[in-house]
XYZ file of C-alpha atoms in Angstrom:
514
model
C 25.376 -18.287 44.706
C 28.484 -19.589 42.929
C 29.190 -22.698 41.440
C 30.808 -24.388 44.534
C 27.223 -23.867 46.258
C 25.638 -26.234 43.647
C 25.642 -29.985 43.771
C 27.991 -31.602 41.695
C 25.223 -34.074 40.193
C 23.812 -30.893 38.974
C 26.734 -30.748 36.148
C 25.880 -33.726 35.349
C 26.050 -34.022 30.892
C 27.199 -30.323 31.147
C 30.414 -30.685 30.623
C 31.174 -29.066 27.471
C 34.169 -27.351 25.424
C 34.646 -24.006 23.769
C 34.436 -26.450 20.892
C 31.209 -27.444 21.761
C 29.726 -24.226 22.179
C 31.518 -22.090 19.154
C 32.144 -24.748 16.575
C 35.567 -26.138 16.014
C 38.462 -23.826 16.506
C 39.974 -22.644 13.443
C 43.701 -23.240 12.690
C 45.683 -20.029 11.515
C 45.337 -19.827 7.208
C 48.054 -20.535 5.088
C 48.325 -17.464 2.980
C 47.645 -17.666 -0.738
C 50.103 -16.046 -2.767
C 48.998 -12.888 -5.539
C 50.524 -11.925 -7.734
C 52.935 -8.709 -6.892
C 51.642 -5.366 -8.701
C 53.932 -5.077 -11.737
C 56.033 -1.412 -13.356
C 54.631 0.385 -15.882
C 56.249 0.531 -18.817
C 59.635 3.194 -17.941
C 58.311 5.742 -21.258
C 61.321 8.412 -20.246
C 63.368 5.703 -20.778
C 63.120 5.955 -24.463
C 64.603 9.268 -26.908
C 62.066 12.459 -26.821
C 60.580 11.792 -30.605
C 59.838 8.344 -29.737
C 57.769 8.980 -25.798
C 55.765 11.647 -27.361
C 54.726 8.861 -29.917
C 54.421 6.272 -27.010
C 52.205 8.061 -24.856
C 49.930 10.025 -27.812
C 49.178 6.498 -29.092
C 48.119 4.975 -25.454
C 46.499 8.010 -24.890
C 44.218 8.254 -27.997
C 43.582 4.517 -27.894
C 43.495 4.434 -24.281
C 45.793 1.674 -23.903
C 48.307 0.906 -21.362
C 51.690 2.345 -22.300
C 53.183 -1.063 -22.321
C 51.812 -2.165 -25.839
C 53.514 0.863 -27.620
C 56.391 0.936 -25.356
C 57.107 -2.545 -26.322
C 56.101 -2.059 -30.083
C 58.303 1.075 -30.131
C 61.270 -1.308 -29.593
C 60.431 -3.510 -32.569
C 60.015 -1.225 -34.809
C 63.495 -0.253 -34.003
C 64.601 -3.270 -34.129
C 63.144 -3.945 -37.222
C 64.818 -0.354 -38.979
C 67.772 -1.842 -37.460
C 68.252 -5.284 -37.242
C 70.493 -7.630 -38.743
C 72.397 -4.108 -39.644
C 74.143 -3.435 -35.894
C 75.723 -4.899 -32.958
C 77.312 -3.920 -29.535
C 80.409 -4.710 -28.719
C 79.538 -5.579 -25.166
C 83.645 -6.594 -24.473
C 85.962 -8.735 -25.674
C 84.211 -11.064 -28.453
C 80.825 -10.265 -26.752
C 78.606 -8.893 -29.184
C 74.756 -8.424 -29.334
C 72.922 -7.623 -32.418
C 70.092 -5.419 -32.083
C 66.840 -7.884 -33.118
C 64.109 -8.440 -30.037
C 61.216 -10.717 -29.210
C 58.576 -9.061 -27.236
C 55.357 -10.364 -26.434
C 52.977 -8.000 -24.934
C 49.680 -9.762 -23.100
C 46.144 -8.457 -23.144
C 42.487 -9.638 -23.214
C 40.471 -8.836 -25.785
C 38.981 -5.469 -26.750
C 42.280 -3.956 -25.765
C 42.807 -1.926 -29.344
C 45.577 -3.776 -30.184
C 44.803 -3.748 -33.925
C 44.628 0.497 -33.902
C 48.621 0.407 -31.740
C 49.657 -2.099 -34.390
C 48.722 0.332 -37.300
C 49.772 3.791 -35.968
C 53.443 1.975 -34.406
C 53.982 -0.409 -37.757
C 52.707 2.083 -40.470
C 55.940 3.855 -40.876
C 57.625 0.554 -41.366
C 55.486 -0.054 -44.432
C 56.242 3.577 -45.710
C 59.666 2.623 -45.770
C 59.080 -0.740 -47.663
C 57.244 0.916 -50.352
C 59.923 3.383 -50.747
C 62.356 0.634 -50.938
C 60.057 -1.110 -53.737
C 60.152 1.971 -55.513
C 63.532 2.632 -55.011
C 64.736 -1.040 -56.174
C 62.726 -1.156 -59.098
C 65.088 -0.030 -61.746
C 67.471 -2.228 -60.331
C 65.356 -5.038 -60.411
C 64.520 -4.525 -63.825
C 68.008 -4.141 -64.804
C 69.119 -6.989 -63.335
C 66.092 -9.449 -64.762
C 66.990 -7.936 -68.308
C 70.759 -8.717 -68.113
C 69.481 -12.332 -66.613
C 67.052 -12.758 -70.078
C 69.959 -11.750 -72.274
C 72.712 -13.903 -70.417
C 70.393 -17.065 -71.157
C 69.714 -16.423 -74.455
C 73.250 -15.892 -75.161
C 74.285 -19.018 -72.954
C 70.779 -21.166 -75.040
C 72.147 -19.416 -78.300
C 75.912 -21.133 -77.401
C 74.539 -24.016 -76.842
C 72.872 -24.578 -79.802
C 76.086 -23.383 -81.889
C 78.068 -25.721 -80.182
C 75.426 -28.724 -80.796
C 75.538 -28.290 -84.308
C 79.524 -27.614 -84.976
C 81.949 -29.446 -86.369
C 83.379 -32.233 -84.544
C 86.826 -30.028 -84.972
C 84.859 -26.564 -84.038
C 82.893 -28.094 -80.849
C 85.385 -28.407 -77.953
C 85.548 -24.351 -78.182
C 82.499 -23.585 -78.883
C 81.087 -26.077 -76.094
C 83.570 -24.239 -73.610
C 81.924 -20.890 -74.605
C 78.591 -22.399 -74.236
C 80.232 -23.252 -70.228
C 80.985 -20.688 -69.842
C 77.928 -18.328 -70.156
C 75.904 -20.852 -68.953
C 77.911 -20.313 -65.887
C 77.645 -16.711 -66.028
C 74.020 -17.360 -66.000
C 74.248 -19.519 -62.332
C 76.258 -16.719 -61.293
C 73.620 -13.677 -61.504
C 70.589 -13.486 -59.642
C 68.049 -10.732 -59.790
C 67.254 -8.887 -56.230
C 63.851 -10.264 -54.121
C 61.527 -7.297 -53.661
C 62.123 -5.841 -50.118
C 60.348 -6.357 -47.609
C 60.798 -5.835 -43.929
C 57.446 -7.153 -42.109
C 55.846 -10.786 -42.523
C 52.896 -11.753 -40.316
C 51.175 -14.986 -40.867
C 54.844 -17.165 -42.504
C 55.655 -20.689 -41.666
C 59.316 -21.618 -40.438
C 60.360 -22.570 -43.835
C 59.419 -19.357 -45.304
C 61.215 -17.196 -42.765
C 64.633 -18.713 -44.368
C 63.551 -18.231 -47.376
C 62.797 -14.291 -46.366
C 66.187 -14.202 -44.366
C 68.020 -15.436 -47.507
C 66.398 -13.032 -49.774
C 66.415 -9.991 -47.597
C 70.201 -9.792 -47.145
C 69.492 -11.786 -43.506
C 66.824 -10.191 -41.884
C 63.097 -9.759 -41.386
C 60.190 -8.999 -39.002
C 57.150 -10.914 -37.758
C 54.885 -8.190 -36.281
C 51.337 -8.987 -35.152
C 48.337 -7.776 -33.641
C 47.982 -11.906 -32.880
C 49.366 -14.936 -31.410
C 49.018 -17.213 -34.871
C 52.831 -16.944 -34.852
C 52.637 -19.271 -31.643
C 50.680 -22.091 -33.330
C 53.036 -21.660 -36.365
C 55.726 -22.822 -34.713
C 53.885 -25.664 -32.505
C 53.039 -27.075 -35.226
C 49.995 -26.009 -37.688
C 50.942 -26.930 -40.402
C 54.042 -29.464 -40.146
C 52.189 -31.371 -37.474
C 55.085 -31.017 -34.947
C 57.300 -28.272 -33.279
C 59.159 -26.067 -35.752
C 61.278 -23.006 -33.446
C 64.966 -24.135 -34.926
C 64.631 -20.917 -37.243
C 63.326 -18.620 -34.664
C 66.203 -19.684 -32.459
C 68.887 -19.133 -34.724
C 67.110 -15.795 -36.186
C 67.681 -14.574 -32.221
C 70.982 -15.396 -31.321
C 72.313 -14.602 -35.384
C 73.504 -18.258 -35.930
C 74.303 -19.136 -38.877
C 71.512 -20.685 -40.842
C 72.061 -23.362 -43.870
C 68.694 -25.292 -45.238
C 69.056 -27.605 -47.978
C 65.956 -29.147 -49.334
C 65.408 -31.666 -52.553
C 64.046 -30.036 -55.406
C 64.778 -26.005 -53.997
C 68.145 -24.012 -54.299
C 70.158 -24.182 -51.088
C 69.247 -21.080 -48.429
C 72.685 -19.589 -46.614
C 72.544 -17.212 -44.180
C 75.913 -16.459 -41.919
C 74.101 -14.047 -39.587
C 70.201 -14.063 -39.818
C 68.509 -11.275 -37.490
C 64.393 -12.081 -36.802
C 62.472 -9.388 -34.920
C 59.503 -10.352 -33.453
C 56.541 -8.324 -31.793
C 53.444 -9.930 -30.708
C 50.204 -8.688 -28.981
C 48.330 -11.842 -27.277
C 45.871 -12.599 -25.380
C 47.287 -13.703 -21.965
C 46.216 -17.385 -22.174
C 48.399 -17.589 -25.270
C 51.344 -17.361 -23.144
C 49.636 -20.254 -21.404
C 49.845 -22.073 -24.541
C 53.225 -21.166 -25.345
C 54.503 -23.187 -22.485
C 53.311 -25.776 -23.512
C 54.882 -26.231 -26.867
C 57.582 -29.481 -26.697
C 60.838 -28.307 -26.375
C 60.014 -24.460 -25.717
C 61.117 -24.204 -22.521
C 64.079 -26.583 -22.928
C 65.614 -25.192 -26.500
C 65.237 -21.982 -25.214
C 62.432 -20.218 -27.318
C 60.914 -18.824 -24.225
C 63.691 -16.882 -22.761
C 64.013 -15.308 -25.761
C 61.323 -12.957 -25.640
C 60.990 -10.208 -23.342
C 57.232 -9.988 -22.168
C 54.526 -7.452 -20.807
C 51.733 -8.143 -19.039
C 50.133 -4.780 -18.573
C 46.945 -4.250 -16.778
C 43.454 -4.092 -19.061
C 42.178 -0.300 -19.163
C 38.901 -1.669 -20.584
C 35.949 -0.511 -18.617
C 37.242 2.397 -17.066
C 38.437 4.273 -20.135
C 38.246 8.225 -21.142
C 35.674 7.876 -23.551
C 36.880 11.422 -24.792
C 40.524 11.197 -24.795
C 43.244 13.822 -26.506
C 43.709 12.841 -29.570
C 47.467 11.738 -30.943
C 49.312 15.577 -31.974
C 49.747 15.300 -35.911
C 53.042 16.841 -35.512
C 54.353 14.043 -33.173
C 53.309 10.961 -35.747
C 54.963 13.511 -38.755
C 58.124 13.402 -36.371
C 58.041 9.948 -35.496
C 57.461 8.822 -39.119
C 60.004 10.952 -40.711
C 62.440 9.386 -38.478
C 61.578 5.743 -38.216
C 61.664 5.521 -41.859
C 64.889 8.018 -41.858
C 66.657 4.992 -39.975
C 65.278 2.515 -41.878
C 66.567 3.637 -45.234
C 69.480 4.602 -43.917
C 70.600 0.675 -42.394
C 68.557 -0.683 -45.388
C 71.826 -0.665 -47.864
C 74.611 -2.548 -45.124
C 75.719 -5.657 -45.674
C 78.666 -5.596 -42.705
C 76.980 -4.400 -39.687
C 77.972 -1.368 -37.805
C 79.580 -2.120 -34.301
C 78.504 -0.157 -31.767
C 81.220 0.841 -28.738
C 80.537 1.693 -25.291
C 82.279 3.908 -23.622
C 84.084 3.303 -20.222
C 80.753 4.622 -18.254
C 78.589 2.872 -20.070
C 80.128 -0.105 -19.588
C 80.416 0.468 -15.807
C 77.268 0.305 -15.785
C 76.205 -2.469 -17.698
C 79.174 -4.532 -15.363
C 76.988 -3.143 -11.988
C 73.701 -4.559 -14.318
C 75.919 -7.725 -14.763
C 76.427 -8.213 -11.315
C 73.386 -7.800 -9.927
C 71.464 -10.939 -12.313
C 74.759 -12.693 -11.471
C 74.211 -12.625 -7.961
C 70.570 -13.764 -8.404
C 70.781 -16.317 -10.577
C 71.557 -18.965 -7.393
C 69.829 -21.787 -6.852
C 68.429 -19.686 -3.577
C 68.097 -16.485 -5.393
C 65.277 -14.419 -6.949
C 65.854 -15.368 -10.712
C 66.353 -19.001 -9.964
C 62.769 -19.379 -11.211
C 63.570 -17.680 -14.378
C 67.163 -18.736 -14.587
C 67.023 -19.334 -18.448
C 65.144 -16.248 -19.229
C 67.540 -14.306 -16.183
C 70.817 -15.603 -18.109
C 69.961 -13.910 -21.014
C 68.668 -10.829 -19.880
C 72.207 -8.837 -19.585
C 72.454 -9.640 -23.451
C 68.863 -8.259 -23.949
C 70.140 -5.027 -22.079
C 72.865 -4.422 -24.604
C 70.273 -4.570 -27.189
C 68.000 -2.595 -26.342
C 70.867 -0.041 -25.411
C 71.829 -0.226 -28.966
C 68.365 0.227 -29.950
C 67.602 3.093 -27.663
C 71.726 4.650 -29.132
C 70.521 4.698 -32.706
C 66.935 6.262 -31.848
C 68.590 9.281 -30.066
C 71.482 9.333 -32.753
C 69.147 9.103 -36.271
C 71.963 10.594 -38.358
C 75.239 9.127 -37.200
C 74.862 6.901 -34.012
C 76.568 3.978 -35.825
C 79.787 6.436 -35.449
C 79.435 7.322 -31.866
C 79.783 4.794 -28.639
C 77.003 4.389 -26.416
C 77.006 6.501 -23.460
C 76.093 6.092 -20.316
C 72.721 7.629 -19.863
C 71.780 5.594 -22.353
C 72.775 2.101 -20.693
C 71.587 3.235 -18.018
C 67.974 3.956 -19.695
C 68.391 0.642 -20.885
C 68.864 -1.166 -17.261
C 65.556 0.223 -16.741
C 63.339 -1.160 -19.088
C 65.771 -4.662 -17.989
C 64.518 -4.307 -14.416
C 60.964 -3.956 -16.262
C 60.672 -6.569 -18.314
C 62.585 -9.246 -15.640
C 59.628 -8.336 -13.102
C 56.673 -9.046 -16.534
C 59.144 -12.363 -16.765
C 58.680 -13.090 -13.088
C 55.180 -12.995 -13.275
C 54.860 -14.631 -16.735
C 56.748 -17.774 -16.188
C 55.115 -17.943 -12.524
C 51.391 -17.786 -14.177
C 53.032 -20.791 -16.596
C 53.780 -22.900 -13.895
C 51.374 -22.031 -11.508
C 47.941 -24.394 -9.963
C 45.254 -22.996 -12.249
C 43.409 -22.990 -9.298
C 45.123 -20.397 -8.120
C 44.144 -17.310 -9.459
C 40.608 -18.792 -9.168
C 40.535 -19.063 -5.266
C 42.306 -15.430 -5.135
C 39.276 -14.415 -7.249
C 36.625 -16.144 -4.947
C 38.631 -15.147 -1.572
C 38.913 -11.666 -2.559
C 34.713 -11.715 -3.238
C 34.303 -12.842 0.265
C 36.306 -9.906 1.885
C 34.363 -7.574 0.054
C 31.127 -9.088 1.267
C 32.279 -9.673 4.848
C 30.171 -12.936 4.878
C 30.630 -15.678 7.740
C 28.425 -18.157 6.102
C 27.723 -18.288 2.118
C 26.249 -21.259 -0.258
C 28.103 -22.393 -2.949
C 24.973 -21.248 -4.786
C 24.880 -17.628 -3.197
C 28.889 -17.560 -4.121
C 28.232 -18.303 -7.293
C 25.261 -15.153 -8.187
C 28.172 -13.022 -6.741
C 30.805 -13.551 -8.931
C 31.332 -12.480 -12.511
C 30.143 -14.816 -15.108
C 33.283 -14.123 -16.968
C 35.353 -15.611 -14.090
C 33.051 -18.201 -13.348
C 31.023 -19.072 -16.331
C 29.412 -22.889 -14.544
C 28.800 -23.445 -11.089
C 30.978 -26.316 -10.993
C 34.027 -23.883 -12.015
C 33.795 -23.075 -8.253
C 34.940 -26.164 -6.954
C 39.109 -26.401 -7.808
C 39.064 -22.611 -6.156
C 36.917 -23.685 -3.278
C 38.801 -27.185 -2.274
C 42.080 -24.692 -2.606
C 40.785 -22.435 -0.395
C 39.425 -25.316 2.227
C 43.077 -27.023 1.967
C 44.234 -23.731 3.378
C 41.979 -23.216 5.875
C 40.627 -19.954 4.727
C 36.613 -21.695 4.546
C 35.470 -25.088 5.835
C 32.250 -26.968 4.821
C 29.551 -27.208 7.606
C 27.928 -30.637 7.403
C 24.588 -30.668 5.653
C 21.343 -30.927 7.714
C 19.272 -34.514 8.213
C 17.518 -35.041 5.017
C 14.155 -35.582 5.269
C 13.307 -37.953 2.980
C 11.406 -36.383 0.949
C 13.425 -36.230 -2.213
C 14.430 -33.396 -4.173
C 17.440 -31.161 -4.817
C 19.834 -31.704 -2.221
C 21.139 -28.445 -0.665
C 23.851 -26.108 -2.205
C 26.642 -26.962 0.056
C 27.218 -24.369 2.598
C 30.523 -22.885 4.200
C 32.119 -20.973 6.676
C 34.649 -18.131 6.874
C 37.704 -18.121 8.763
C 37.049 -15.203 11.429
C 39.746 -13.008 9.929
C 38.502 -13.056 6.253
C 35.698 -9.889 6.802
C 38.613 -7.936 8.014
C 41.878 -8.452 6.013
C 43.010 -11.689 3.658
């Protein structure tokens, strides 16, 4: 029998939809966007000596090779700074001082990468103490006698003659003016961690222009928001990048002048710092934040080799001897040493050049990042510089920079303007985000049509999702694009109680693929 052969008033309050039967029909899901994997840090892009040290440190610590990588730079930067430039062309040049800020969580060893990278550094500072000391003491012994000379003119010329004091007062000038003139030499140093703004220029003008703020922490972040002034304070970290010429005058101190001050920086943070550092008045728009070139490497905690190789004694020797080679060498410069490139080299920067040029478009990929983008060609120079004096120890402020080692450099520019990408994307991104990536990558692994926001919850990690209610941003994200949907609760009862966890479906295609 078919369904012509039956009476119509048989169909009578059956005449219902797909809808009807299956539920309502689900709409196709607007995709959320994750994040793109990101490079590893290029190692073979830095000199022999220095990738041995690289990778023997992230091995033996098991850390990614991105916190050494990045710390390697700084430390060279540090040896070198305020000492060199490139001459990119023309009146283009670039000195050779970095920002880097490399993200991790917590109970990624960053402490143990800080001491075997930074230790070397300090060698060199105590060898410079020791070195300066006789000079020092020279100099503070010629200051004592020039003041008691200039005290003992005075005094002469107080108690002269009326006929005998214009002379003698002019000696007593005189010396006293000698006195202004000397000044006894600060005691080097080359790294400063937890310094305020206002001490920085006090470091730059002592240390002949340049210094280093390297940390295992972010504190240098909330420095410069504002710990201890109450307000924003970057003006010194800006000028310390770009080498602008720094004057502070302040009542009741001696006047600070520094034509071309050179501040390395090298951070380790957690990655919610970063967070933070966006949201600092005026970071953005002064330009603090596309000054640093930043690293978000992926944690290695919980699946690390509990029995790694340990870091070849030979290799830290090497890398030791050298890093503090460099730095005593540049120590002693007062006019830096200009770097050339040769034809090549700058072919290839110009092909570097052209590439961020054609990007930077208000329809291109760096548009995004176009402050951090526009200086990134100047960052390349740098680190070329950097990379020219690690593979030249002896005499690479006589020889151009060659090709290979531009190109070297382009590399680890291509790296750090993908970290940028991601970092100032994570800045400006819903927090929500990464949340309903979290909770819609759960539910492909469990292939569940139906789920309670209670059941959700006891599958994710605590760490993710530390209250129930931390669900709900990630779950109305994830309903706005049609990924879940709420079923309607069942009649209650009346008979009091808990009302039901609220209960959802899955959009058919979520067990198979997101």
């Amino acid at each position: 029998m078919t369904a012509n052969d039956v009476s119509p008033d048989l169909w009578e309050g059956f005449d219902l939809t797909a809808e009807d039967i299956a539920g309502p029909v689900w709409d196709e899901p607007v995709p959320l966007k994750s994040r793109p994997a990101l490079p590893p840090f290029p190692v073979d892009a830095l000199p022999g000596w220095l990738a041995g040290m690289v990778r023997g440190v992230a091995e033996e610590t098991q850390t990614p090779t991105d916190l050494a990588g990045c710390l390697a730079l700084a430390v060279l930067a540090t040896a070198a700074g305020g000492r060199v430039k490139v001459c990119v062309r023309g009146h283009w040049r670039e000195p050779v001082n970095i920002y880097t800020a490399v993200a991790l969580p917590p109970g990624n060893r960053k402490s143990a990468v800080f001491d075997l990278m930074v230790s070397p550094l300090l060698a060199a500072e105590k060898a410079l103490i020791e070195l300066s000391g006789p000079v020092r003491a020279e100099a503070e012994t010629m200051v004592r006698l020039a003041k008691a000379a200039a005290d003992k003119a005075a005094g002469k010329a107080a108690a002269a003659e009326p006929d005998q004091r214009a002379a003698l007062t002019a000696e007593a000038v005189e010396l006293a003016q000698a006195v202004d003139e000397m000044s006894v030499p600060a005691v080097p140093q080359l790294v400063a961690d937890d310094v305020t703004p206002e001490n920085i220029g006090t470091l730059l003008d002592q240390q002949g222009g340049r210094i280093a703020c390297l940390s295992a922490e972010g504190e240098l972040f909330d420095i410069i928001a504002g710990r201890y002034s109450g307000k924003p304070n970057m003006g010194m970290f800006l000028k310390g990048h770009a080498g602008d010429m720094v004057r502070v005058n302040r009542q009741g101190r001696e006047a600070q002048h520094v034509d071309a001050p050179a501040v390395t920086i090298g951070l380790a943070v957690q990655p919610e710092v970063l967070d933070a550092l966006s949201r600092i008045d005026g970071a953005d728009g002064r330009g603090l934040l596309a000054r640093f070139l930043y690293s978000k490497p992926l944690s290695l905690v919980g699946r690390r080799n509990l029995t790694p190789e340990l870091l070849d004694e030979q290799v830290t020797a090497a890398y030791g001897r050298r890093l503090s080679g460099l730095t005593l060498a540049l120590a002693d410069w007062t006019d830096p040493a200009l770097l050339q490139l040769t034809p090549e080299a700058d072919a290839v920067l110009l092909a570097f050049q052209k590439v961020t040029e054609s990007r930077l478009g208000p329809d291109g990929s760096y548009a995004p990042i176009v402050k951090w983008a526009s200086k990134r060609d100047g960052a390349v120079a740098r680190i070329a510089g950097l990379l020219h004096l690690a593979a030249h120890l002896e005499d690479g402020w006589h020889k151009p920079i060659e090709a290979a080692t531009m190109a070297a450099a382009t590399e680890l520019g291509d790296y750090f303007t993908a970290h940028a990408l991601d970092v100032f994307d994570t800045m400006s991104a819903d927090p929500a985000h990464d949340a309903a990536l979290t909770v819609l990558a759960q539910l492909v692994t469990s292939g569940t049509t139906q789920f309670t926001k209670r059941e959700l919850f006891r599958m994710l990690r605590r760490a993710d999702f530390p209250a129930i209610g931390d669900l709900d941003p990630a779950l109305t994200l994830l309903e706005e694009h049609g990924w879940i949907r709420q079923v309607p609760p069942p009649p209650r009862t009346g008979r009091g109680g808990r009302p039901p966890s609220p209960r959802y479906e899955t959009h058919p295609r979520i067990p198979r693929s997101a």
